[in-house]
Coordinates of C-alpha atoms in Angstrom, one line a residue:
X123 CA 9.9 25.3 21.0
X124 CA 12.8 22.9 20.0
X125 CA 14.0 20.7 22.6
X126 CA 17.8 20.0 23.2
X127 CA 19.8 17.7 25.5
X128 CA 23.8 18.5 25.4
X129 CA 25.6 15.4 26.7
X130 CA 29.1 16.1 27.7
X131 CA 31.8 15.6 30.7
X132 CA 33.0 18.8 30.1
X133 CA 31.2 21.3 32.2
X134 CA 33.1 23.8 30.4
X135 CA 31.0 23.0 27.0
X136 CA 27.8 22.1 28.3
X137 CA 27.6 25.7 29.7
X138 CA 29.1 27.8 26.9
X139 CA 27.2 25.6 24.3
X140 CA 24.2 25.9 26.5
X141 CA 24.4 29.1 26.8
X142 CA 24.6 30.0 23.0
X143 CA 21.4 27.7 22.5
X144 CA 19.4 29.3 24.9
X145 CA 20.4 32.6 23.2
X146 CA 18.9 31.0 20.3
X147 CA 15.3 30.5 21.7
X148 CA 16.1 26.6 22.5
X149 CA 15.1 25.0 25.8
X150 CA 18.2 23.0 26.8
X151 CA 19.3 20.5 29.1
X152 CA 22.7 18.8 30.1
X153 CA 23.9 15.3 31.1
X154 CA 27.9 14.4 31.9
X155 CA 27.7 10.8 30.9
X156 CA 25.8 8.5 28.4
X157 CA 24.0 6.6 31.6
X158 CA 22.1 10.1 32.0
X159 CA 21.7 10.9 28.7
X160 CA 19.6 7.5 28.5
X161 CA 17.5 8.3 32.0
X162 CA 16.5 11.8 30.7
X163 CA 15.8 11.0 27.0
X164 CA 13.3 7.8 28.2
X165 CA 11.5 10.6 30.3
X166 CA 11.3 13.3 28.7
X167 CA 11.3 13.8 24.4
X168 CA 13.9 15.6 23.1
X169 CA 14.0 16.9 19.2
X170 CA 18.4 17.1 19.2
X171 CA 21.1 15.3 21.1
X172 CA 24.4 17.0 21.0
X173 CA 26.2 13.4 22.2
X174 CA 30.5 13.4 23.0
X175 CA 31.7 10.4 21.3
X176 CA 34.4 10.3 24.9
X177 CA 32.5 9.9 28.0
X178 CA 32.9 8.1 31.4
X179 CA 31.3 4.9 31.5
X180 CA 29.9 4.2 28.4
X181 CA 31.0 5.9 25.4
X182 CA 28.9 8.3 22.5
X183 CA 28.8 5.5 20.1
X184 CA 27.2 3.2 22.1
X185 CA 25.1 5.5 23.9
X186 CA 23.3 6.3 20.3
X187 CA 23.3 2.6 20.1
X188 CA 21.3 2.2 23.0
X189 CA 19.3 5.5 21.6
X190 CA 18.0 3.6 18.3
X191 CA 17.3 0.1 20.7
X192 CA 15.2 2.0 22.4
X193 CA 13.5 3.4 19.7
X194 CA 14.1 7.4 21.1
X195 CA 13.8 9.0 17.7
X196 CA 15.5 12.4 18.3
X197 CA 18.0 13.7 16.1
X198 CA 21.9 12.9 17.3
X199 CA 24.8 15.3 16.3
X200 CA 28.2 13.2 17.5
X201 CA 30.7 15.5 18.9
X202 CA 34.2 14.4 19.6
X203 CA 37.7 16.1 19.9
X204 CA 39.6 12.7 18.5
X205 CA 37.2 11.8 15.8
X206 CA 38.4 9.6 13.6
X207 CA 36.8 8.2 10.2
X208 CA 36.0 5.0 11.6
X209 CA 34.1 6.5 14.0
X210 CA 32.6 8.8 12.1
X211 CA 31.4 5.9 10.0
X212 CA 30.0 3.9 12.8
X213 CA 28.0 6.6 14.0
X214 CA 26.6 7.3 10.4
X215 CA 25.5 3.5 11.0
X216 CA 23.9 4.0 13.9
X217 CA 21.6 7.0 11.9
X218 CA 23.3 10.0 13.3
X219 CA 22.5 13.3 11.7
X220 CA 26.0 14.7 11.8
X221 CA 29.4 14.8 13.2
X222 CA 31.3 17.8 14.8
X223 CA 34.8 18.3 15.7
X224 CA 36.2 20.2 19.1
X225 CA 37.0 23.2 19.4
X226 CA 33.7 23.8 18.6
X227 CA 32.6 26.5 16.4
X228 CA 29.8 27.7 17.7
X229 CA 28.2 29.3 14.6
X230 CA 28.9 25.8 12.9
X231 CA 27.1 24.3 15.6
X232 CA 24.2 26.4 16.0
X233 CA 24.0 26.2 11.9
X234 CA 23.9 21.8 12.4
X235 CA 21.6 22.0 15.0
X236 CA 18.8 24.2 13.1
X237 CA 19.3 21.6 10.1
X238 CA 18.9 18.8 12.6
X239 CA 15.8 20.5 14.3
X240 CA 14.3 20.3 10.2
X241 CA 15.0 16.9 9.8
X242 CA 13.4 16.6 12.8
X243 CA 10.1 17.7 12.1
X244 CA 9.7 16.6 8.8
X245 CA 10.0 13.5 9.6
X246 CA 7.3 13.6 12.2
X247 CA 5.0 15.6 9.5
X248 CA 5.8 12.7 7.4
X249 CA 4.8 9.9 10.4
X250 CA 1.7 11.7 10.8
X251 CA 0.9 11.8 7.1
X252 CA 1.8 8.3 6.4
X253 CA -0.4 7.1 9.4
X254 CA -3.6 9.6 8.1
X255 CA -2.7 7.9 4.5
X256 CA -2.4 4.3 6.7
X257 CA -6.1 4.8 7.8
X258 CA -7.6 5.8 4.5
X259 CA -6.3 2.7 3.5
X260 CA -7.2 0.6 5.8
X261 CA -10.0 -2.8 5.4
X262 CA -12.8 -1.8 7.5
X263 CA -15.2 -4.2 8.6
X264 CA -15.6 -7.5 11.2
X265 CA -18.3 -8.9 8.6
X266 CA -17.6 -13.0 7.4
X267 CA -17.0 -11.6 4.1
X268 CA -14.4 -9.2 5.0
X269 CA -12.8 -11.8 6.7
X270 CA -12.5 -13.6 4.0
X271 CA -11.0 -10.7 2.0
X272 CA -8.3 -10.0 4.6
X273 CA -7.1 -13.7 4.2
X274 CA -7.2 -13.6 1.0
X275 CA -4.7 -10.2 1.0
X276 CA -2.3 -12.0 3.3
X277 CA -2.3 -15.2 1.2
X278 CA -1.7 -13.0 -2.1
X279 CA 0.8 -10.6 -0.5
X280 CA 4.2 -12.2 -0.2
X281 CA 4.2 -13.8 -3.0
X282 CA 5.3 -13.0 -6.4
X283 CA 2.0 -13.7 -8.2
X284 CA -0.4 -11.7 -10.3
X285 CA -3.9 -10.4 -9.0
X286 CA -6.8 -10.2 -10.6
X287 CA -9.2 -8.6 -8.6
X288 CA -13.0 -8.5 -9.4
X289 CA -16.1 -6.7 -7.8
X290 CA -18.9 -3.9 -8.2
X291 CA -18.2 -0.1 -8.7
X292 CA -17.1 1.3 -5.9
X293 CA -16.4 -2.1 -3.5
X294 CA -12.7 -0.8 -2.5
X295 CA -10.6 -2.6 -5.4
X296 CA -8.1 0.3 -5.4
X297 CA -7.9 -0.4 -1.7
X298 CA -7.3 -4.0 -1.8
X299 CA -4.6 -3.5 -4.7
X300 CA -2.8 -1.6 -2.3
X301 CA -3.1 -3.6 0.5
X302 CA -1.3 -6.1 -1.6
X303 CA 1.7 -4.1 -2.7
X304 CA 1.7 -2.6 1.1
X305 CA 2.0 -6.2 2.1
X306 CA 4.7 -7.3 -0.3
X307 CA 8.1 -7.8 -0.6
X308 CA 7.7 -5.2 -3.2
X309 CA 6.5 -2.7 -0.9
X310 CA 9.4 -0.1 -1.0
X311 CA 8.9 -0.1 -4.6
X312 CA 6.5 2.3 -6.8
X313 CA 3.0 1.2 -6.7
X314 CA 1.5 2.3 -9.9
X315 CA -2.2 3.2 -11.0
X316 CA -3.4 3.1 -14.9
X317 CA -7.1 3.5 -15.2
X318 CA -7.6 1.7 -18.3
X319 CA -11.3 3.2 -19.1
X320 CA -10.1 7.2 -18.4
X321 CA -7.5 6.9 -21.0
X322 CA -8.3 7.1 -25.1
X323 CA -7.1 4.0 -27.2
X324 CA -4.6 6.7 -29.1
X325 CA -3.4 7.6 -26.0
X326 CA -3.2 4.2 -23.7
X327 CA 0.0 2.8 -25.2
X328 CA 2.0 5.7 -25.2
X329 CA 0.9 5.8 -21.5
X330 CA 1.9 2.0 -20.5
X331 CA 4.6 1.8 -22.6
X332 CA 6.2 4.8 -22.9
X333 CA 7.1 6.4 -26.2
X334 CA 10.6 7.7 -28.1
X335 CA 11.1 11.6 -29.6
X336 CA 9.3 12.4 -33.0
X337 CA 7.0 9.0 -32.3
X338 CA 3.6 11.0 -33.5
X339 CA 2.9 14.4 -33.3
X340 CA 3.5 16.1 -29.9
X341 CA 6.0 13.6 -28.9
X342 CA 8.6 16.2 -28.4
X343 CA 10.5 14.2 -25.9
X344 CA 11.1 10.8 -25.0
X345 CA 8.7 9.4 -22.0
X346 CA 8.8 6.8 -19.8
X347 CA 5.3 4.1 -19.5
X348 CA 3.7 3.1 -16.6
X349 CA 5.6 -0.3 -16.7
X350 CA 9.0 1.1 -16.8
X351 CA 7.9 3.8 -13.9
X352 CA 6.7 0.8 -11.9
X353 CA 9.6 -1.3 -12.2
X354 CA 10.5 -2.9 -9.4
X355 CA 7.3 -2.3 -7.9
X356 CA 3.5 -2.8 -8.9
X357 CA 1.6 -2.1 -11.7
X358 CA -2.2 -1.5 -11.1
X359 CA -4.5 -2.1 -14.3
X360 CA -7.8 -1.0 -13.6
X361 CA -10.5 -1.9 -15.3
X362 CA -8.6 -3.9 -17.4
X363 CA -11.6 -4.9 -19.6
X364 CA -12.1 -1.6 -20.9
X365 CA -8.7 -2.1 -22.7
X366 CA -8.9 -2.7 -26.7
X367 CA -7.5 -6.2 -28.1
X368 CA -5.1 -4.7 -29.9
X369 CA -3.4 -3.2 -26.7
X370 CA -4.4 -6.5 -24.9
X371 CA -2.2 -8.2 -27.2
X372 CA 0.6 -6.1 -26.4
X373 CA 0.3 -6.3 -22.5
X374 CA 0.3 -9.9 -23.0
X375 CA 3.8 -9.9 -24.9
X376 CA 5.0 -7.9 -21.8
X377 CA 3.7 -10.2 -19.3
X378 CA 5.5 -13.4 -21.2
X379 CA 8.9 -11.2 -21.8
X380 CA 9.4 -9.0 -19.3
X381 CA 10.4 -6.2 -21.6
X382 CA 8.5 -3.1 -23.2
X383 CA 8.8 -1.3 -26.8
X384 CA 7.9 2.2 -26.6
X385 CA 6.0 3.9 -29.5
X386 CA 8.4 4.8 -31.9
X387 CA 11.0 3.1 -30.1
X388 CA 13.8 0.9 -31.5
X389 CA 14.7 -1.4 -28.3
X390 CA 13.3 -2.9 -25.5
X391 CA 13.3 -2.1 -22.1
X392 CA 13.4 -5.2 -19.5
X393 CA 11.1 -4.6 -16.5
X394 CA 10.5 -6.0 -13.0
X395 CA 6.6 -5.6 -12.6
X396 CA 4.2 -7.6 -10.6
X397 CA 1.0 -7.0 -12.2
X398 CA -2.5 -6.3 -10.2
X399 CA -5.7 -5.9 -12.5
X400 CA -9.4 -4.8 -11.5
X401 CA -11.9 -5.2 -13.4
X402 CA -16.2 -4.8 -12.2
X403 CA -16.7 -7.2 -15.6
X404 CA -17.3 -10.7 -16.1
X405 CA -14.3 -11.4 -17.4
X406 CA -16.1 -15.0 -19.0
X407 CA -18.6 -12.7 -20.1
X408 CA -16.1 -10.5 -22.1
X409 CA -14.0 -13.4 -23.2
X410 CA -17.6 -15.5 -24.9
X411 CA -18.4 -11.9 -26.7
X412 CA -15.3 -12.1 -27.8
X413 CA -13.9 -8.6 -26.0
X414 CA -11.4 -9.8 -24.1
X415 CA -8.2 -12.4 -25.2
X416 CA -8.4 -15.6 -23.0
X417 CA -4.3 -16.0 -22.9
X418 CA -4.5 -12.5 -21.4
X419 CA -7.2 -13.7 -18.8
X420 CA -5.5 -16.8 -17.5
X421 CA -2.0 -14.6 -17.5
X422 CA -3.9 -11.9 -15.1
X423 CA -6.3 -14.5 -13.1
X424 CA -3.1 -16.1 -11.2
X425 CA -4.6 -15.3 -8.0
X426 CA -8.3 -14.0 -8.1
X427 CA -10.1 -11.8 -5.3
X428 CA -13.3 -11.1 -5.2
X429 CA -14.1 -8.0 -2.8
X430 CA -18.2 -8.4 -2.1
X431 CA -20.0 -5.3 -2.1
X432 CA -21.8 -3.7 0.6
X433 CA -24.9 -5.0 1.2
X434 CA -23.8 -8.4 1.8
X435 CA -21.4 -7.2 4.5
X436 CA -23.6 -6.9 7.5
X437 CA -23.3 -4.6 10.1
X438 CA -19.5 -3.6 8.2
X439 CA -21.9 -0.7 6.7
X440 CA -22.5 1.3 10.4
X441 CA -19.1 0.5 11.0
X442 CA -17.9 2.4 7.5
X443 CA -20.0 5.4 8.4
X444 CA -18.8 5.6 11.8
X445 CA -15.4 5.3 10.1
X446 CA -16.2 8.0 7.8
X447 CA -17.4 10.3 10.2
X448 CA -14.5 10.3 11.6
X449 CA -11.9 10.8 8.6
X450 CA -14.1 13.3 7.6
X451 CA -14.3 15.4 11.2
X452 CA -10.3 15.4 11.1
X453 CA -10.5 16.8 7.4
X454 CA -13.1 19.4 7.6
X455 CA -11.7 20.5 11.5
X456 CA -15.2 19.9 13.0
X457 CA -16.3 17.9 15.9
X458 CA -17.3 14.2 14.9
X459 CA -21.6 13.6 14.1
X460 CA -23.1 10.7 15.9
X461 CA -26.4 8.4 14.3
X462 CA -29.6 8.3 16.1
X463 CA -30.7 4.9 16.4
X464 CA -33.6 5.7 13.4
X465 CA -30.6 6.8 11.4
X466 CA -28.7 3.7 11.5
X467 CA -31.8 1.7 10.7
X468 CA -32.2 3.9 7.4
X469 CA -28.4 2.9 6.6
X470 CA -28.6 -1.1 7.2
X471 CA -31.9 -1.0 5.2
X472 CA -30.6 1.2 2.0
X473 CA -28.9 -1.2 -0.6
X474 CA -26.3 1.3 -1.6
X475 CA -25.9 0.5 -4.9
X476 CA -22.5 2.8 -5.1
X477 CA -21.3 0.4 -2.5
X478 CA -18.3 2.1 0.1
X479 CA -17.4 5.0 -2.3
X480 CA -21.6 5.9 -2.4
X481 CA -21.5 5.5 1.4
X482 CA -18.4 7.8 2.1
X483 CA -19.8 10.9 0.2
X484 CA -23.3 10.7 1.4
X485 CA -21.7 10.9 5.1
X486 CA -19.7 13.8 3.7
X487 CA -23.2 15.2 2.4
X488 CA -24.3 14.7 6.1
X489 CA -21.1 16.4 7.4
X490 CA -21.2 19.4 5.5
X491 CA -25.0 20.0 5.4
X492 CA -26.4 19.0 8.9
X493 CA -26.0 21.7 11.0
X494 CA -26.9 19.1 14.4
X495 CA -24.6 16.9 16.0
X496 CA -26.7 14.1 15.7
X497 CA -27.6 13.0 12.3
X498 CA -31.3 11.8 12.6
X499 CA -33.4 9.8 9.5
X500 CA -35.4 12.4 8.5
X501 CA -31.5 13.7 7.9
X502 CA -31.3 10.6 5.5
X503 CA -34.7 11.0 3.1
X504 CA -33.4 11.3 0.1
X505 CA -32.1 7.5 0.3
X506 CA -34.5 5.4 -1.5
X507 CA -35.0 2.2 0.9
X508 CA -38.4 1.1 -1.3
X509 CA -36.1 -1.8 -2.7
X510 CA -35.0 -4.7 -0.9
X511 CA -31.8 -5.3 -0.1
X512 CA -31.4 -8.9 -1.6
X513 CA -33.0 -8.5 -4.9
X514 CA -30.6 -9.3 -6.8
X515 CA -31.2 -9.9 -10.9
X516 CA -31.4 -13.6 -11.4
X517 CA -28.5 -12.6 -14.3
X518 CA -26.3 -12.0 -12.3
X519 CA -26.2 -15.7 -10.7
X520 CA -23.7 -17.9 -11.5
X521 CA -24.5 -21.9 -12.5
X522 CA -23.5 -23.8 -9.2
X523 CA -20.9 -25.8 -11.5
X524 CA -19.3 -22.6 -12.4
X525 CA -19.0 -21.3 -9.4
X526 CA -17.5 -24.2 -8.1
X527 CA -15.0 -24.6 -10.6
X528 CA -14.1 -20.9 -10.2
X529 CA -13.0 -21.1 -6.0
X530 CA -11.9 -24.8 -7.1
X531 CA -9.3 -23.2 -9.5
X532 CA -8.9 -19.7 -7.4
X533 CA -8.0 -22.4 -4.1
X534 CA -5.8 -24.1 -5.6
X535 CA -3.8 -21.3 -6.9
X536 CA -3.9 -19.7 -4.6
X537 CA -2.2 -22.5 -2.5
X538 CA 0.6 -22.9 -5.3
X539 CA 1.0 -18.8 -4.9
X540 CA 2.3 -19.5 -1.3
X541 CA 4.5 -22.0 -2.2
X542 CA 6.0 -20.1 -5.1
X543 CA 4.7 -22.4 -7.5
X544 CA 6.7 -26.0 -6.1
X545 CA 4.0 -28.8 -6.8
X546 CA 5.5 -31.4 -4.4
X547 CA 5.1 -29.2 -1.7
X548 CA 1.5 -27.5 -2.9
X549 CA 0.6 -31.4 -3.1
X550 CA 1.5 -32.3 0.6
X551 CA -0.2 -29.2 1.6
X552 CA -3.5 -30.4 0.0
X553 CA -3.3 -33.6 0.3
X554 CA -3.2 -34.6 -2.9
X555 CA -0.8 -37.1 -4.8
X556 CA 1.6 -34.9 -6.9
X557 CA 0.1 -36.6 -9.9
X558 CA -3.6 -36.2 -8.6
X559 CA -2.4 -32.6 -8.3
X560 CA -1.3 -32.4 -12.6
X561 CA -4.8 -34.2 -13.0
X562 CA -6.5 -31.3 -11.1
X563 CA -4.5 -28.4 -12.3
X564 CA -4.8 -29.8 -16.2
X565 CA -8.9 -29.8 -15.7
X566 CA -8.7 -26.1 -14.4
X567 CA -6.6 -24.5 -16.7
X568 CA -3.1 -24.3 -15.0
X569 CA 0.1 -25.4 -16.6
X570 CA 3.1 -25.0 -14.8
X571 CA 6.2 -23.4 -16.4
X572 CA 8.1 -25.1 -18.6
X573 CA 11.7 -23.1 -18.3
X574 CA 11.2 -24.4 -14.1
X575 CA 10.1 -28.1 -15.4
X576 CA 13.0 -28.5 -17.3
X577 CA 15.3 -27.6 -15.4
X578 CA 14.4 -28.9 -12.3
X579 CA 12.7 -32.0 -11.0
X580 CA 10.0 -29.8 -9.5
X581 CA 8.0 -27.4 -10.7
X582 CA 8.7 -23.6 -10.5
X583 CA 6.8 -20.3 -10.9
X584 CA 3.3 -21.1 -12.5
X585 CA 2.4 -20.4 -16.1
X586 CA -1.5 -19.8 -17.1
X587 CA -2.1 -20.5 -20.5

């Protein structure tokens, strides 16, 4: 039932208003001045405020002032028998729902105060689904590893720079894009997704790109890509690898101009994208077999992440399941499993090869087919734990050189990434002489831009090439 505080220093209109609210199913209450209006909405919640904009003491206006500072969320509807527009105005400011003249009509205000009482709760439905979407999205994990992955967000975050972000099936990469864009400047804007493996090559530049009326057949209107949708915001690419040259050489021209030709098109559309790729490739790999463009790679690789899979994250797997369990109890409305210590053993031993996505739907498995509250090992049998959890193919190591070079080149970008490209600074930061810092950048692969070179003694927005 709807809550309602009228705040008035007429007793005259906090009865008859009251009166016709009650009649209306509302539970109401009344204040005379703003000074009480403040003590009863910090104790108790209210979903409306019916607030006179002319009270003793201190007025309507800056008793919703106060309202918002204290972060009291209900919805306000001014009420004033001298209202004028800069008041009105003010109070629009401040975030009030709406403003009512005296005399009141009462079937007006009974009609503004339903509306309000929708706002109301559609914006709370909306706080609780942002914060279940908030929790699905969140990093789990205390493990050295994760860590390192958080640190590695925040670093990427603020700035403008493109991710690449690289890692096994199933390791979260989807999660960590969005952690990004959640993170960024860029965060009211669009994020994204293009899964570059789901979509045919007919079909995958018509999707990016957009196309124009009459382009092929069954392009019976124009459409908007994935870039234009995404500008001002970000554009996730993932598994970028799985993309054909031909459209690789496209994305590239994007990336250098900013601007987009649809398919069929005959201008181009300028964009305002900041590009996050995925990929569970070797990029290196790709590039020597001559799959994937190298100028696209060092365009995309501005700030790498790696995002480690599960079994080298310790204990972080108990703490997933738990996790899980969890999510999973709220989803399916039933009461939350617990692990018997045999259980957990099973889990830490099992290599999950499917990493955190494997994990989450064999806990669903559990929560849908184990009738106990206690999920036991026997529970867990059909987990192969035979293979050790480090055996990893010899393959799939990299030469110590190379892997030194790679967090030699990922460090240092990512230190020019957090200073927006400006070498002087990046240099002091290091400790490195600004030349020294050329030297370094040269033998890894990183030019700076050119446009920021020449037209400034220091050096702007970085330029892989």
């Amino acid at each position: 039932m709807a809550t309602i505080l009228i705040v008035d220093d007429e007793a005259g209109v906090r009865a008859s208003l009251g009166g016709v609210l009650r009649d209306e199913g509302y539970v109401v209450d009344t204040a005379d001045s703003g000074e009480a209006c403040l003590d009863m909405a910090v104790a108790r919640p209210y979903d409306v405020v019916l607030l006179d904009v002319w009270l003793p003491g201190i007025d309507g206006i800056a008793t919703l002032s106060q309202l918002r500072d204290r972060q009291i969320d209900a919805q306000v509807v001014m009420i004033s028998g001298h209202a004028s527009i800069e008041s009105a105005v003010r109070a629009t400011k401040l975030g009030a729902f709406d403003f009512i003249e005296k005399p009141l009509s009462l079937e007006k205000t009974v009609l503004v105060v339903r509306n309000a009482i929708v706002q109301r709760q559609l914006e709370v439905e909306n706080r609780a689904l942002r914060a279940r979407v908030d929790r699905r999205r969140t990093v789990v994990g205390d493990s050295q590893a994760i860590g390192r992955l958080r640190e590695q967000i925040a670093m990427a975050a603020p700035t403008n720079g493109r991710v690449l972000i690289s890692g096994e099936n199933g390791t979260g990469k989807e999660l960590v894009a969005r952690q990004v864009h959640a993170l960024s400047r860029r965060r009211a804007g669009p994020f994204v997704e293009v899964n570059c493996a789901a979509l045919p090559e007919e079909l995958i530049e018509s999707e990016l790109f957009g196309h124009a009326k009459g382009a092929f057949t069954g392009a019976v209107a124009d459409r908007r890509g994935k870039f234009e949708t995404a500008s001002s915001g970000t554009l996730f690419l993932d598994e970028v690898a799985d993309m054909s040259l031909k459209t690789q050489a496209k994305v590239l021209r994007v990336l250098q101009e900013q601007v987009v030709e649809p398919v069929g098109g005959q201008a181009g559309i300028h964009v305002d994208v900041r590009i996050i790729a995925a990929t569970n490739k070797s990029l290196n790999e790709e590039i020597r077999q001559g799959r994937f463009r190298e100028d696209l790679f060092f365009r995309l690789n501005v700030i790498p992440i790696f995002v480690p899979p599960l079994r080298e994250r310790g204990d972080d797997v108990v703490r997933l399941a738990e996790h899980f369990v969890t999510e999973l109890s709220r989803e399916y409305g039933r009461r939350a499993k617990t692990f018997a210590p045999d259980a957990l053993d099973v889990i830490r031993a099992y290599r999950w090869p499917g990493n955190v996505r494997e994990l989450r739907n064999v806990i669903e498995r559990l929560m849908i087919m184990v009738p106990s509250d206690l999920i036991q090992a026997v529970d867990l049998s059909f987990l192969d734990v035979s293979r050790p959890r480090d055996d990893h193919p010899a393959a799939t190591v990299e030469p110590l050189s190379q892997a030194r070079e790679a967090w030699e080149r990922g460090y240092v970008l990512s230190a020019l990434a957090a200073f927006d490209g400006n070498i002087s600074r990046t240099a002091e930061a290091l400790g490195l002489e600004r030349s020294n810092l050329y030297r370094k950048m040269r033998g890894l692969g990183i030019a700076p831009s050119r446009d920021r070179d020449e037209a400034d003694a220091d050096v702007g927005p970085l330029r892989s090439s």
